Amino acid sequence: MKLQVALDVAKLDEALTLARLTSDYVDILELGTPLVKAEGLDAITAIKAAHPDKLVFADMKTADAGELEADLAFSAGADLVTVMGAADDDTVKGAVAAGKKHGKDVVADMITIVENRVPRIREVSKMGVSFVEIHAGLDEQARPGYTIDTLLEDGRQAGVPFSIAGGVTSDSIAAVQNAGATVAVAGGAIRSAKDPAAAAKALRTRIR
Ligand SMILES: O=C(CO)[C@H](O)[C@H](O)COP(=O)(O)O
């Protein structure tokens, strides 16, 4: 299982610092959606230039104009981009077409689809995305009673390659791997730690 750090900060210099501190322990550097919105596509180019050996994931969360938005992110240097799994089928297929053109990967973000997620996961997988991100967003995580277990159960049932994002911690990462995830995404567990490098290392050491 790969480890992805979500650089969920709004300033490029903070993202570059977090990437520098954690890159030894992670496989994928994710530009969080707020970072792309705040700093633009040039931030993708800057992160890739600083870490050419890492996969760079642009969390575009594209909801429309799939081919155009994915093409922009890939042209800026992204290796993976997200499209909303809840978007129109043609939006997902457009992003996949851009991925094929660039020889890069599109990930369907299943955030916001909470009920009956598994049938939609299977549908978008047939449209050619490389994997789905089974995801509880920051707002959903903030609600009382949130647990990552529902995400893991959907992953077990889906029968397609998936990542998990939604408050992955050093306590839950083993369960994420046991559920069969190909990627574990960690944002807050690293970003909010006193020592982000140590937090990333702790997550890495729990991956078998
Ligand atoms: O895409 C995101 C929010 O929409 C986050 O990057 C993702 O949820 C990972 O962060 P955390 O581990 O804090 O949940």
Coordinates of C-alpha atoms and ligand atoms in Angstrom, one line a residue:
M1 CA 0.0 0.0 0.0
K2 CA 1.2 3.5 -0.9
L3 CA 1.2 6.4 1.5
Q4 CA -0.1 9.8 0.2
V5 CA 0.3 13.0 2.2
A6 CA -2.4 15.6 1.6
L7 CA -0.8 19.1 1.6
D8 CA -3.9 20.8 2.8
V9 CA -2.5 24.3 3.3
A10 CA -3.3 27.4 1.4
K11 CA 0.2 28.8 0.8
L12 CA 2.7 27.3 -1.6
D13 CA 5.7 27.9 0.7
E14 CA 4.0 26.0 3.5
A15 CA 3.2 23.1 1.1
L16 CA 6.8 23.0 -0.1
T17 CA 8.0 22.9 3.6
L18 CA 5.5 20.1 4.4
A19 CA 6.5 18.2 1.3
R20 CA 10.2 18.5 2.2
L21 CA 9.7 17.3 5.7
T22 CA 7.6 14.3 4.7
S23 CA 8.8 13.2 1.2
D24 CA 11.2 10.5 2.6
Y25 CA 8.2 8.6 4.0
V26 CA 5.5 9.0 1.4
D27 CA 5.0 7.9 -2.2
I28 CA 2.5 10.5 -3.3
L29 CA 2.4 14.3 -2.7
E30 CA -1.1 15.7 -2.9
L31 CA -1.9 19.3 -3.5
G32 CA -5.1 19.7 -1.6
T33 CA -8.0 21.5 -3.3
P34 CA -7.6 24.7 -1.3
L35 CA -3.9 24.9 -2.3
V36 CA -4.7 24.6 -6.0
K37 CA -7.5 27.2 -5.7
A38 CA -5.3 29.6 -3.7
E39 CA -2.0 29.3 -5.6
G40 CA -3.2 28.0 -9.0
L41 CA -1.8 25.4 -11.4
D42 CA 1.7 26.8 -11.0
A43 CA 1.7 25.2 -7.6
I44 CA 1.5 21.8 -9.2
T45 CA 4.6 22.6 -11.4
A46 CA 6.5 23.9 -8.3
I47 CA 5.8 20.7 -6.2
K48 CA 6.7 18.4 -9.1
A49 CA 9.9 20.4 -9.8
A50 CA 10.9 20.1 -6.1
H51 CA 10.1 16.4 -6.0
P52 CA 10.5 14.9 -9.5
D53 CA 10.9 11.4 -8.0
K54 CA 7.4 11.5 -6.3
L55 CA 4.0 11.1 -7.8
V56 CA 2.2 14.4 -7.6
F57 CA -1.6 14.3 -7.1
A58 CA -3.7 17.3 -7.9
D59 CA -6.9 17.2 -5.9
M60 CA -8.9 19.1 -8.5
K61 CA -12.2 17.7 -7.4
T62 CA -13.5 18.5 -10.9
A63 CA -17.3 18.7 -11.1
D64 CA -17.6 19.8 -14.8
A65 CA -15.5 20.2 -17.9
G66 CA -13.6 17.0 -17.0
E67 CA -11.3 16.9 -20.0
L68 CA -10.3 20.5 -19.9
E69 CA -9.6 20.6 -16.1
A70 CA -7.7 17.3 -16.1
D71 CA -5.7 18.4 -19.2
L72 CA -4.7 21.7 -17.4
A73 CA -3.5 19.8 -14.3
F74 CA -1.6 17.1 -16.2
S75 CA 0.0 19.8 -18.4
A76 CA 1.1 21.5 -15.2
G77 CA 2.9 18.4 -14.1
A78 CA 0.4 16.3 -12.2
D79 CA 0.7 12.5 -12.3
L80 CA -2.8 12.0 -10.9
V81 CA -5.9 14.2 -10.8
T82 CA -9.3 13.8 -9.2
V83 CA -12.7 14.1 -10.7
M84 CA -15.8 13.9 -8.6
G85 CA -17.4 10.5 -8.7
A86 CA -20.7 12.3 -8.3
A87 CA -20.2 14.3 -11.5
D88 CA -21.9 13.6 -14.8
D89 CA -20.6 10.5 -16.5
D90 CA -19.3 12.6 -19.4
T91 CA -17.2 14.6 -17.0
V92 CA -15.6 11.5 -15.6
K93 CA -15.1 10.1 -19.1
G94 CA -13.6 13.5 -20.2
A95 CA -11.1 13.4 -17.4
V96 CA -10.2 9.8 -18.3
A97 CA -9.6 10.9 -22.0
A98 CA -7.2 13.6 -20.8
G99 CA -5.4 11.0 -18.6
K100 CA -5.0 8.7 -21.7
K101 CA -3.6 11.6 -23.7
H102 CA -1.0 12.3 -21.1
G103 CA -0.4 8.7 -20.0
K104 CA -1.4 9.6 -16.5
D105 CA -4.0 8.6 -13.9
V106 CA -7.4 9.8 -13.0
V107 CA -8.9 9.1 -9.6
A108 CA -12.7 9.4 -8.9
D109 CA -13.3 11.1 -5.6
M110 CA -16.3 9.5 -4.0
I111 CA -16.7 12.3 -1.4
T112 CA -20.4 13.4 -0.9
I113 CA -21.7 10.0 -2.0
V114 CA -22.4 8.5 1.4
E115 CA -25.5 6.3 0.8
N116 CA -25.1 3.5 -1.8
R117 CA -21.6 4.4 -2.6
V118 CA -20.6 0.9 -3.9
P119 CA -22.8 0.9 -7.1
R120 CA -21.4 4.3 -8.1
I121 CA -17.9 3.1 -7.4
R122 CA -18.4 0.2 -9.8
E123 CA -19.9 2.5 -12.4
V124 CA -17.1 5.0 -12.5
S125 CA -14.5 2.2 -12.4
K126 CA -15.9 1.0 -15.7
M127 CA -15.4 4.4 -17.1
G128 CA -11.6 4.0 -16.9
V129 CA -10.5 5.7 -13.8
S130 CA -7.3 4.2 -12.3
F131 CA -8.9 3.9 -8.9
V132 CA -11.5 5.5 -6.7
E133 CA -10.9 7.5 -3.5
I134 CA -13.4 6.4 -0.9
H135 CA -13.5 9.6 1.1
A136 CA -15.1 11.4 4.0
G137 CA -14.4 15.1 3.7
L138 CA -13.3 17.4 6.5
D139 CA -16.9 18.6 7.1
E140 CA -18.2 15.0 7.3
Q141 CA -15.4 14.0 9.7
A142 CA -16.3 16.9 12.0
R143 CA -19.7 15.6 12.6
P144 CA -20.2 13.7 15.9
G145 CA -20.1 9.9 15.6
Y146 CA -17.9 9.9 12.4
T147 CA -15.9 6.7 11.9
I148 CA -13.7 5.6 9.1
D149 CA -15.2 2.1 9.3
T150 CA -18.0 2.8 6.8
L151 CA -15.3 3.8 4.2
L152 CA -13.4 0.6 4.9
E153 CA -16.5 -1.6 4.5
D154 CA -17.3 0.1 1.2
G155 CA -13.8 -0.6 0.0
R156 CA -14.1 -4.3 1.0
Q157 CA -17.3 -4.6 -1.0
A158 CA -16.3 -2.6 -4.0
G159 CA -14.1 -5.1 -5.7
V160 CA -12.1 -2.5 -7.5
P161 CA -8.8 -0.6 -6.6
F162 CA -9.4 2.1 -4.0
S163 CA -7.7 4.6 -1.7
I164 CA -9.0 5.7 1.6
A165 CA -9.1 9.3 2.8
G166 CA -11.0 10.6 5.8
G167 CA -8.9 11.0 8.9
V168 CA -6.4 8.2 8.4
T169 CA -4.2 8.1 11.5
S170 CA -1.4 5.9 12.8
D171 CA -4.1 4.0 14.8
S172 CA -6.3 3.3 11.7
I173 CA -3.7 2.8 8.9
A174 CA -3.3 -0.9 9.6
A175 CA -7.1 -1.4 9.2
V176 CA -7.0 0.6 6.0
Q177 CA -4.4 -1.8 4.6
N178 CA -6.3 -4.8 5.9
A179 CA -9.4 -3.6 4.0
G180 CA -7.3 -3.9 0.8
A181 CA -6.6 -0.2 0.0
T182 CA -3.9 0.5 -2.6
V183 CA -3.3 4.0 -1.1
A184 CA -3.8 5.5 2.3
V185 CA -4.2 9.3 2.3
A186 CA -3.2 11.3 5.4
G187 CA -3.7 15.0 5.8
G188 CA -4.5 16.2 9.3
A189 CA -2.6 13.4 11.0
I190 CA 0.6 14.8 9.4
R191 CA -0.1 18.5 9.0
S192 CA -1.4 19.0 12.5
A193 CA 1.3 17.0 14.2
K194 CA 3.9 18.9 16.2
D195 CA 6.5 17.0 14.2
P196 CA 5.1 16.3 10.7
A197 CA 8.2 14.3 9.6
A198 CA 7.8 12.0 12.7
A199 CA 4.1 11.6 12.0
A200 CA 4.7 10.6 8.4
K201 CA 7.4 8.2 9.5
A202 CA 5.1 6.6 12.1
L203 CA 2.4 6.1 9.4
R204 CA 5.0 4.6 7.0
T205 CA 6.3 2.2 9.6
R206 CA 2.8 0.8 10.2
I207 CA 2.5 -0.2 6.6
R208 CA 3.6 -3.8 6.1
Ligands
LIG1 O1 -9.4 15.9 0.3 C1 -9.4 16.2 1.4 C2 -10.5 17.0 2.0 O2 -11.6 17.1 1.1 C3 -8.3 15.9 2.3 O3 -7.1 16.1 1.7 C4 -8.4 14.4 2.7 O4 -9.6 14.2 3.4 C5 -7.2 13.9 3.6 O5 -7.1 14.7 4.7 P1 -7.5 14.1 6.2 O6 -6.5 13.0 6.5 O7 -7.3 15.3 7.1 O8 -8.9 13.6 6.1

